Coordinates of C-alpha atoms in Angstrom, one line a residue:
M1 CA 143.3 101.2 108.9
T2 CA 140.0 100.0 107.3
Q3 CA 140.0 99.1 103.8
A4 CA 137.6 100.5 101.6
A5 CA 134.8 97.9 100.1
E6 CA 135.5 96.7 96.4
P7 CA 132.8 98.9 94.4
T8 CA 130.0 96.9 93.0
R9 CA 130.2 96.5 89.2
T10 CA 126.8 96.0 87.3
V11 CA 126.2 92.8 86.0
I12 CA 125.5 91.2 82.6
M13 CA 124.2 87.5 82.7
T14 CA 124.4 85.1 80.1
V15 CA 122.4 81.6 80.4
D16 CA 123.1 78.8 77.5
D17 CA 123.0 75.0 78.3
D18 CA 125.7 74.3 75.7
P19 CA 128.8 74.7 77.6
G20 CA 130.7 75.9 74.1
V21 CA 128.0 78.5 73.2
S22 CA 127.8 79.7 76.8
R23 CA 131.7 80.3 77.0
A24 CA 131.7 81.9 73.5
V25 CA 128.8 84.6 74.5
A26 CA 130.8 85.2 77.8
R27 CA 133.7 85.7 75.7
D28 CA 132.4 88.4 73.3
L29 CA 130.7 90.0 76.2
R30 CA 134.1 90.3 78.3
R31 CA 135.8 91.4 75.4
R32 CA 133.7 94.7 75.1
Y33 CA 132.2 95.1 78.4
G34 CA 134.5 93.4 80.7
A35 CA 136.2 96.5 81.8
S36 CA 133.1 98.3 83.1
Y37 CA 130.7 95.3 83.7
R38 CA 130.7 92.1 85.6
I39 CA 130.0 89.1 83.2
V40 CA 128.2 86.5 84.9
R41 CA 127.7 82.9 82.9
A42 CA 125.2 80.2 83.9
E43 CA 124.5 77.0 82.0
S44 CA 121.1 76.3 83.3
G45 CA 117.8 78.3 83.9
E46 CA 117.9 77.1 87.5
S47 CA 121.5 77.8 88.4
A48 CA 121.0 81.2 86.9
L49 CA 117.8 82.1 89.0
D50 CA 120.1 80.9 92.2
A51 CA 122.8 83.3 91.0
L52 CA 120.3 86.2 90.5
R53 CA 118.8 85.7 93.8
E54 CA 122.1 85.8 95.2
L55 CA 123.0 89.2 93.6
K56 CA 119.6 90.5 94.6
L57 CA 120.5 89.7 98.3
R58 CA 123.8 91.4 97.9
G59 CA 122.1 94.5 96.2
D60 CA 124.2 94.1 92.9
P61 CA 122.6 95.6 90.1
V62 CA 121.8 93.7 86.9
A63 CA 121.7 95.4 83.8
V64 CA 120.9 92.7 80.9
V65 CA 120.1 89.2 80.8
L66 CA 120.6 87.0 77.5
A67 CA 119.0 83.4 77.5
D68 CA 119.2 80.8 75.1
Y69 CA 115.5 79.8 74.0
R70 CA 116.0 76.0 73.7
M71 CA 117.2 75.0 77.2
P72 CA 116.1 71.5 79.0
R73 CA 113.9 71.7 82.0
M74 CA 113.4 75.5 81.7
N75 CA 113.4 77.3 78.5
G76 CA 114.8 80.8 78.0
I77 CA 111.0 82.3 78.1
E78 CA 110.5 80.4 81.3
F79 CA 113.6 81.6 82.7
L80 CA 113.0 85.0 81.7
E81 CA 109.8 85.1 83.0
Q82 CA 111.1 84.3 86.6
A83 CA 113.9 86.5 86.3
L84 CA 111.4 89.4 85.8
D85 CA 110.4 88.9 89.2
V86 CA 114.0 89.0 90.8
Y87 CA 115.3 92.0 88.6
P88 CA 112.1 93.5 86.8
D89 CA 114.4 96.6 85.5
A90 CA 117.0 94.4 83.7
R91 CA 116.8 94.3 80.1
R92 CA 115.8 90.8 78.6
V93 CA 117.2 89.3 75.4
L94 CA 116.6 86.0 73.8
L95 CA 119.1 83.9 71.9
T96 CA 117.1 82.0 69.2
A97 CA 117.7 79.7 66.0
Y98 CA 115.7 81.0 62.9
A99 CA 113.1 78.3 63.3
D100 CA 112.3 79.8 66.8
T101 CA 111.6 83.5 66.0
N102 CA 107.9 82.9 66.2
A103 CA 108.4 81.8 69.8
A104 CA 110.5 85.0 70.5
I105 CA 107.9 87.4 69.0
D106 CA 105.5 85.8 71.3
A107 CA 107.8 86.2 74.1
I108 CA 107.7 90.0 73.7
N109 CA 104.1 90.1 75.1
V110 CA 104.8 87.0 77.6
V111 CA 108.0 88.6 79.4
D112 CA 108.2 91.9 78.0
L113 CA 111.0 91.1 75.8
D114 CA 113.3 93.8 74.9
H115 CA 115.2 91.9 71.9
Y116 CA 115.9 88.7 70.5
L117 CA 119.1 87.7 68.7
L118 CA 119.4 84.8 66.0
K119 CA 122.2 82.4 66.4
P120 CA 125.0 82.9 65.1
W121 CA 125.7 86.4 65.9
D122 CA 128.9 86.8 64.3
P123 CA 130.3 89.2 63.7
P124 CA 129.5 90.9 67.2
E125 CA 130.5 94.0 66.1
E126 CA 127.7 94.1 64.0
K127 CA 124.9 91.9 65.3
L128 CA 125.5 91.7 69.1
Y129 CA 127.3 94.8 70.4
P130 CA 125.0 97.5 69.0
V131 CA 122.0 95.8 70.3
L132 CA 123.5 95.7 73.8
D133 CA 125.1 99.1 73.8
D134 CA 121.3 100.4 73.0
L135 CA 119.9 98.3 75.8
L136 CA 122.7 99.2 78.4
Q137 CA 122.1 103.0 77.5
A138 CA 118.4 102.7 78.2
W139 CA 119.0 100.8 81.3
R140 CA 121.4 103.6 82.5
C141 CA 118.8 106.3 81.8
S142 CA 116.2 104.4 83.7
D143 CA 115.5 104.4 87.3
H144 CA 117.4 101.3 88.2
R145 CA 119.0 102.1 91.7
S146 CA 119.5 99.0 93.8
V147 CA 118.7 98.9 97.4
P148 CA 121.6 98.3 99.5
T149 CA 121.1 95.2 101.8
T150 CA 119.5 95.3 105.2
K151 CA 121.3 92.8 107.6
V152 CA 119.4 90.7 110.2
V153 CA 121.3 89.2 113.0
G154 CA 119.4 86.9 115.3
H155 CA 118.9 83.4 116.6
R156 CA 117.6 80.4 114.9
W157 CA 114.9 79.6 117.7
S158 CA 113.9 83.4 118.3
A159 CA 110.2 84.1 117.5
R160 CA 111.0 87.8 116.9
S161 CA 113.8 87.0 114.6
S162 CA 111.5 84.5 112.5
W163 CA 108.9 87.3 112.4
T164 CA 111.2 89.7 111.0
R165 CA 112.8 87.6 108.5
E166 CA 109.2 86.7 107.2
F167 CA 108.2 90.3 107.3
L168 CA 111.0 91.3 105.1
A169 CA 110.7 88.6 102.7
R170 CA 107.0 88.8 102.1
N171 CA 107.4 92.6 101.6
Q172 CA 110.3 91.7 99.1
V173 CA 112.8 93.7 100.9
P174 CA 116.1 92.0 100.2
Y175 CA 118.2 91.2 103.5
R176 CA 121.1 88.8 104.7
W177 CA 120.7 86.6 107.6
Y178 CA 123.5 86.3 110.1
S179 CA 123.4 83.9 113.1
C180 CA 124.3 85.6 116.4
D181 CA 126.6 82.6 117.0
E182 CA 128.6 83.1 113.6
P183 CA 131.3 85.6 113.1
E184 CA 130.1 87.9 111.2
G185 CA 126.9 88.2 113.2
R186 CA 129.0 89.0 116.4
R187 CA 130.8 91.5 114.3
L188 CA 127.5 93.4 113.5
L189 CA 126.4 93.1 117.2
A190 CA 129.6 94.4 118.5
A191 CA 129.7 97.3 116.0
A192 CA 126.1 98.1 117.2
G193 CA 127.4 97.8 120.7
Q194 CA 125.1 95.1 121.4
D195 CA 125.8 92.0 123.6
G196 CA 123.0 89.6 121.6
Q197 CA 120.8 89.5 124.8
R198 CA 118.0 91.2 122.7
L199 CA 117.4 90.0 119.2
P200 CA 117.0 90.6 116.5
L201 CA 119.3 93.3 115.4
V202 CA 118.6 94.8 112.2
V203 CA 121.2 96.9 110.4
T204 CA 119.2 99.0 107.6
P205 CA 120.6 100.0 104.2
D206 CA 121.9 103.2 105.4
G207 CA 123.8 101.5 108.6
T208 CA 121.0 102.5 111.1
P209 CA 121.0 99.6 113.7
L210 CA 117.4 98.6 115.1
L211 CA 116.9 96.5 118.1
A212 CA 113.7 94.0 117.9
P213 CA 111.9 96.8 116.0
E214 CA 108.1 96.7 115.6
A215 CA 106.5 96.3 112.2
P216 CA 106.0 100.1 111.8
E217 CA 109.7 101.3 112.6
L218 CA 111.0 98.4 110.5
A219 CA 108.9 99.3 107.5
A220 CA 109.8 102.9 107.4
H221 CA 113.6 102.1 107.8
V222 CA 113.6 99.8 104.9
G223 CA 112.1 101.9 102.5
L224 CA 108.1 100.9 102.9
A225 CA 105.5 103.6 102.6
T226 CA 103.8 104.0 105.9
T227 CA 102.2 107.2 105.7
P228 CA 99.5 108.3 103.1
T229 CA 100.6 111.3 101.0
A230 CA 96.9 112.8 101.0
D231 CA 93.9 113.3 103.7
F232 CA 91.3 112.4 101.4
Y233 CA 91.0 109.8 98.5
D234 CA 88.5 108.2 96.2
L235 CA 89.0 104.7 97.5
V236 CA 90.7 103.2 100.4
V237 CA 91.3 99.5 100.3
V238 CA 91.8 98.0 103.5
G239 CA 93.9 94.8 103.2
G240 CA 96.4 93.7 100.7
G241 CA 95.7 90.0 99.6
P242 CA 94.6 89.2 96.2
A243 CA 91.2 90.9 96.7
G244 CA 92.7 94.1 97.8
L245 CA 95.4 94.0 95.1
G246 CA 92.7 93.4 92.6
A247 CA 90.8 96.5 93.9
A248 CA 93.8 98.6 93.9
V249 CA 94.6 97.7 90.3
Y250 CA 91.4 98.0 89.0
G251 CA 90.6 101.2 91.2
A252 CA 93.7 102.9 90.2
S253 CA 93.8 102.1 86.4
E254 CA 90.3 103.6 86.1
G255 CA 91.3 106.9 87.2
L256 CA 90.2 106.6 91.1
R257 CA 92.7 107.9 93.7
T258 CA 93.5 104.8 95.3
V259 CA 95.4 104.0 98.7
L260 CA 95.8 100.3 100.0
V261 CA 96.4 100.0 103.6
E262 CA 98.2 96.6 104.8
R263 CA 99.0 95.6 108.4
S264 CA 101.7 93.2 107.4
A265 CA 102.5 92.4 103.9
T266 CA 100.9 92.2 100.6
G267 CA 99.8 89.0 99.5
G268 CA 97.9 87.6 102.6
Q269 CA 97.6 83.8 102.7
A270 CA 98.1 83.5 99.0
G271 CA 101.0 85.4 99.3
Q272 CA 102.3 82.5 101.6
S273 CA 101.8 79.9 99.3
S274 CA 104.6 77.7 97.9
R275 CA 102.8 76.9 94.7
I276 CA 99.2 77.7 92.9
E277 CA 98.6 75.5 90.3
N278 CA 94.9 76.1 89.6
Y279 CA 95.3 79.7 89.1
L280 CA 94.2 80.5 85.4
G281 CA 97.1 81.5 82.9
F282 CA 99.6 79.6 84.6
P283 CA 99.6 76.1 83.7
D284 CA 102.8 75.4 85.3
G285 CA 102.0 77.1 88.6
V286 CA 103.1 80.1 90.3
S287 CA 104.2 80.8 94.0
G288 CA 102.2 83.0 96.0
D289 CA 105.1 85.5 96.2
Q290 CA 105.5 85.9 92.5
L291 CA 101.8 86.5 91.9
T292 CA 101.2 88.7 94.5
G293 CA 104.7 90.7 93.8
R294 CA 103.5 91.1 90.4
A295 CA 100.3 92.6 91.5
R296 CA 101.8 95.0 93.8
R297 CA 104.1 96.6 91.3
Q298 CA 101.1 96.8 88.9
A299 CA 99.1 98.6 91.2
A300 CA 101.9 100.9 91.7
K301 CA 102.3 101.4 88.0
F302 CA 98.8 102.8 87.8
G303 CA 99.5 105.1 90.7
A304 CA 97.9 103.2 93.6
E305 CA 99.5 104.3 97.1
I306 CA 100.6 101.1 99.1
L307 CA 101.0 101.5 102.8
T308 CA 102.4 98.7 104.9
A309 CA 102.7 98.3 108.7
R310 CA 99.5 100.2 109.4
E311 CA 96.6 98.4 111.6
V312 CA 93.2 99.8 111.1
T313 CA 91.1 100.0 114.2
G314 CA 87.8 101.6 113.3
L315 CA 85.5 102.7 110.4
D316 CA 83.5 106.0 110.8
V317 CA 81.1 107.8 108.7
S318 CA 80.8 111.4 108.6
G319 CA 78.4 112.7 105.7
A320 CA 79.6 111.8 102.4
A321 CA 82.8 110.5 103.9
R322 CA 84.2 107.4 105.1
I323 CA 87.0 107.6 107.6
V324 CA 89.4 104.7 108.3
R325 CA 91.2 105.1 111.6
F326 CA 94.6 103.6 112.5
S327 CA 95.9 102.2 115.6
D328 CA 98.3 105.3 116.3
G329 CA 95.0 107.6 116.3
S330 CA 95.9 108.9 112.7
A331 CA 93.2 108.3 110.0
V332 CA 92.5 108.9 106.2
A333 CA 89.1 109.6 104.7
A334 CA 87.7 108.6 101.4
H335 CA 84.5 108.7 99.2
S336 CA 84.5 104.9 99.3
V337 CA 86.0 101.9 101.2
I338 CA 86.6 98.4 100.1
L339 CA 87.3 95.9 102.8
A340 CA 89.7 93.1 102.2
T341 CA 90.9 92.2 105.3
G342 CA 91.1 88.4 104.5
V343 CA 91.3 85.8 107.3
S344 CA 94.0 84.7 109.6
Y345 CA 95.0 80.9 110.5
R346 CA 93.0 79.7 113.5
Q347 CA 95.7 79.0 116.6
L348 CA 96.3 75.4 117.4
P349 CA 94.6 74.8 120.8
A350 CA 97.1 72.1 121.8
A351 CA 98.9 72.7 125.2
G352 CA 102.3 74.5 124.6
A353 CA 101.9 75.6 121.0
R354 CA 101.4 79.3 121.8
D355 CA 104.7 79.3 124.0
L356 CA 106.5 77.8 120.9
T357 CA 105.1 79.8 118.2
G358 CA 108.1 81.0 115.9
R359 CA 110.5 78.5 117.6
G360 CA 109.4 75.4 115.5
V361 CA 105.8 76.0 115.5
F362 CA 104.7 78.4 112.7
Y363 CA 101.3 79.4 111.2
G364 CA 101.1 79.3 107.4
S365 CA 104.1 78.2 105.2
A366 CA 106.6 80.3 106.6
L367 CA 108.8 79.9 103.6
T368 CA 112.0 81.6 105.0
E369 CA 112.2 78.5 107.4
A370 CA 112.4 75.9 104.3
P371 CA 116.1 76.0 104.1
S372 CA 116.4 75.0 107.7
C373 CA 114.3 72.0 107.4
Q374 CA 116.5 70.3 105.0
G375 CA 116.9 66.6 106.0
Q376 CA 114.2 67.0 108.7
D377 CA 111.1 65.2 109.9
I378 CA 108.4 67.8 109.4
Y379 CA 104.7 67.6 110.7
I380 CA 102.0 69.9 108.7
V381 CA 98.5 70.1 110.5
G382 CA 95.6 70.8 108.1
G383 CA 94.1 69.0 105.2
A384 CA 93.0 71.9 102.6
N385 CA 95.0 73.2 99.5
S386 CA 97.4 75.4 101.4
A387 CA 98.5 72.6 103.6
G388 CA 98.9 70.3 100.5
Q389 CA 100.8 72.8 99.0
A390 CA 103.2 73.3 101.6
A391 CA 103.9 69.7 102.0
M392 CA 104.8 69.4 98.5
Y393 CA 107.4 72.4 98.6
L394 CA 108.9 71.2 102.0
A395 CA 109.2 67.4 100.9
R396 CA 111.8 68.5 98.3
G397 CA 114.4 68.9 100.9
A398 CA 112.8 67.2 104.0
K399 CA 113.6 63.6 105.2
S400 CA 109.8 63.3 105.6
V401 CA 106.5 65.2 105.7
T402 CA 103.4 63.9 107.9
L403 CA 100.1 65.4 107.2
L404 CA 98.0 65.4 110.1
V405 CA 94.0 65.4 109.0
R406 CA 91.2 65.7 111.6
G407 CA 88.8 64.0 109.3
P408 CA 88.7 60.8 107.4
S409 CA 90.3 61.7 104.3
L410 CA 91.7 64.5 102.2
A411 CA 88.8 64.6 99.8
A412 CA 86.6 67.0 101.8
S413 CA 89.0 69.7 101.6
M414 CA 92.0 69.3 99.1
S415 CA 91.8 69.7 95.4
S416 CA 92.0 66.4 93.5
Y417 CA 95.0 67.4 91.7
L418 CA 97.0 68.0 94.7
I419 CA 95.6 65.0 96.7
Q420 CA 97.1 62.9 93.6
Q421 CA 100.4 64.6 94.1
V422 CA 100.5 64.2 97.9
E423 CA 99.8 60.3 97.0
E424 CA 102.6 60.2 94.7
A425 CA 105.3 61.8 96.8
P426 CA 107.4 59.2 98.2
N427 CA 108.3 61.0 101.5
I428 CA 104.8 62.4 102.3
A429 CA 102.7 60.4 104.6
V430 CA 99.0 61.2 105.6
R431 CA 97.5 60.5 109.1
T432 CA 94.1 60.7 109.1
R433 CA 91.8 61.3 112.3
T434 CA 94.6 62.6 114.0
V435 CA 94.8 65.7 116.4
V436 CA 97.9 67.4 118.1
E437 CA 97.3 67.1 121.7
A438 CA 100.5 68.7 123.0
V439 CA 103.5 70.5 122.0
H440 CA 106.7 69.9 124.0
G441 CA 110.0 71.6 124.1
L442 CA 112.2 74.2 126.2
D443 CA 113.6 77.0 124.0
H444 CA 112.3 75.4 120.7
L445 CA 109.9 72.5 119.4
E446 CA 111.2 69.2 120.5
R447 CA 108.3 66.8 120.5
L448 CA 104.6 66.2 119.7
T449 CA 102.0 64.3 121.4
L450 CA 99.3 62.8 118.6
R451 CA 96.2 61.4 119.5
D452 CA 94.0 59.2 117.1
T453 CA 90.5 60.3 117.5
A454 CA 89.4 56.7 116.4
S455 CA 91.0 54.6 118.9
G456 CA 91.7 57.4 121.6
L457 CA 95.3 56.1 121.5
S458 CA 98.2 58.8 122.0
E459 CA 101.8 58.7 120.6
V460 CA 104.8 60.8 121.2
V461 CA 106.9 62.0 118.1
D462 CA 110.3 63.7 117.7
T463 CA 110.3 66.8 115.7
Q464 CA 111.5 70.5 115.3
W465 CA 109.1 71.7 112.8
M466 CA 105.3 72.0 112.7
F467 CA 103.5 74.0 110.4
V468 CA 99.9 74.8 110.8
F469 CA 96.9 75.4 108.5
I470 CA 93.7 74.7 110.5
G471 CA 91.1 76.8 108.8
A472 CA 90.7 80.7 108.9
A473 CA 89.1 83.4 111.0
P474 CA 87.9 86.7 109.6
L475 CA 89.9 90.0 110.7
T476 CA 86.9 92.0 111.4
D477 CA 86.6 92.7 115.1
W478 CA 87.4 96.4 114.5
L479 CA 84.2 96.6 112.3
D480 CA 82.0 95.8 115.4
G481 CA 78.9 98.3 115.8
T482 CA 79.5 99.6 112.4
V483 CA 79.3 97.0 109.5
L484 CA 76.9 93.9 109.9
R485 CA 78.6 90.6 110.2
D486 CA 77.4 86.8 110.6
E487 CA 78.0 84.8 113.7
H488 CA 81.3 83.8 112.7
G489 CA 82.6 87.3 112.0
F490 CA 82.4 87.4 108.1
I491 CA 80.9 90.4 106.5
L492 CA 77.3 90.3 105.2
A493 CA 76.6 92.3 102.2
G494 CA 74.3 92.5 99.0
P495 CA 71.5 90.0 99.0
D496 CA 72.8 88.5 102.4
L497 CA 71.7 91.8 103.8
T498 CA 68.1 91.5 102.5
P499 CA 67.1 87.9 102.7
D500 CA 63.3 89.0 103.0
G501 CA 63.7 91.7 100.5
R502 CA 63.8 94.1 102.8
P503 CA 66.7 96.6 103.3
P504 CA 69.0 96.5 106.1
A505 CA 67.9 98.4 109.6
G506 CA 69.3 102.2 109.3
W507 CA 69.6 101.8 105.3
E508 CA 68.3 105.3 104.0
L509 CA 68.9 105.0 100.4
D510 CA 65.9 104.4 97.9
R511 CA 67.7 101.6 96.5
P512 CA 68.8 98.5 97.9
P513 CA 72.6 97.7 98.6
Y514 CA 74.6 96.7 95.5
H515 CA 76.0 92.8 95.4
L516 CA 79.2 93.6 97.2
E517 CA 77.9 96.7 99.3
T518 CA 77.7 96.3 103.2
N519 CA 75.1 97.8 105.4
V520 CA 76.9 101.0 105.1
P521 CA 76.5 102.7 101.6
G522 CA 79.8 103.2 99.8
V523 CA 81.7 100.5 101.9
F524 CA 81.9 97.2 99.9
V525 CA 83.6 93.9 100.8
A526 CA 85.7 91.5 98.5
G527 CA 87.5 88.4 99.1
D528 CA 87.5 85.9 101.8
A529 CA 86.2 88.3 104.5
R530 CA 82.8 88.2 102.9
A531 CA 80.2 85.7 104.0
E532 CA 79.6 83.0 101.8
S533 CA 82.9 83.9 99.7
A534 CA 84.4 81.0 97.5
K535 CA 87.8 81.3 99.5
R536 CA 89.9 81.0 96.1
V537 CA 92.5 83.5 94.8
A538 CA 90.9 83.6 91.5
S539 CA 87.7 84.5 93.1
A540 CA 89.2 86.9 95.6
V541 CA 90.6 88.9 92.5
G542 CA 87.3 89.0 90.5
E543 CA 85.5 90.2 93.4
G544 CA 88.3 93.1 93.9
A545 CA 87.5 94.0 90.3
M546 CA 83.8 93.9 90.9
A547 CA 83.8 96.1 94.0
V548 CA 85.4 98.7 91.9
M549 CA 82.9 98.6 89.2
L550 CA 80.4 99.1 92.1
V551 CA 82.3 101.9 93.5
H552 CA 82.3 103.7 90.3
R553 CA 78.3 103.2 90.3
Y554 CA 78.0 104.4 94.0
L555 CA 79.9 107.4 93.2
E556 CA 78.2 108.2 89.9
Q557 CA 74.8 108.2 92.1
S558 CA 76.1 110.2 95.2

């Protein structure tokens, strides 16, 4: 007879670095709420975040988080700001001394603080419980339904398993990973009637087993929208990187019926960055996942539809309509289109690299693989900011990280602040004028052949991990014959279309193209896919907003 699972209890979390205060808060909470809620206590912001992430993966709901303001390393406001990304619906309370009330008031705008409590809170019947009663009632009345956890069973060196984990993580879908070699993984495979010959197995929140699903099937079963709710919109945004998300936020917030179409996961290359430290307003840095996750929620808040796992294959013009066609034969039409397709990492030309992609060779940060790299020797190919950010992140747990740079130094492509960090990291080495000549391994990466381009000498090194950042190519082939591009595939727009002052061939309007407008009226471009763009997150977001302003101007004159 199978025993029923213990019902999940909603969590109230308290965080304070003073053990005595921490125990006192937890004691008062248990006295009043212990019968109905699970009280979780932590003594640092870092350990509390770890606990929140674990609760999130299990699908446990969190109703209220109480954090002390004066904690070392990470104060209460900084902790609550990061907790907001994990549990955006949890009510947030800051515990402060009288001298810190101004900071608490400021936090209302920074982290959308629900309440602040002055220490001491005695008697709790007057100062603590009434506040929490109101917050818990408000939380219960809101839409805080937790999403049961998706389960993934796979093999460590399965490229398809790696892709599935990355897809779910980048789309912020909670999941639990089980190796096919561990007991629970074998139990899940047996329950699904599988022998493990084909992986991964994905068990969706409702218990549906999917065997090596493609992106559209996986997205549909884990709660991601894949089908537009209408046939016609004011604006279709193609691509969900910073430029596309910026366009979606500004388009929807300004009254345009907006749909964003993304083939994989929102965030683009920026979403894979472990740390962005030069983005305005984040002096301590922010991960790409945090930044783009907030932008996605912001776009949805204003009413933008976000479609995932939809590959765009064509763009047609039919009168005033701009028609975006999908790979499955369906289409969606709009008055205007913003192309924010971004770029993809170029493939490493070394022999053997293609066969071992996803099995030790990864393009981009592949942050889901980082825990497996602990204590390992890691090689990173590339010398731009994305490579440097990945090196700094992976160096936290790696035995060593080696940056392989084709050029004579990092100065040509990496920001100076990042170069300084790399040079100061004790376990990061930089090898300039070095390329990967060959990649070796049977079922996974085992060795690399490196060649010094100055001396011509080659060397074989042992490693199981290589991350590649060697420039980017625009994802614009599907626009061939419709939208003008340069010789590298980047989209031409505005002044770049009319270098001699004359409109592009086929242009029928009595005005020149707007700044971000392509040779097709009403079709605009923003971000890295545009020729001569700055290739920075801030400029991409700005271009997304600017493109929406030009869309309004176009619609007013149409």
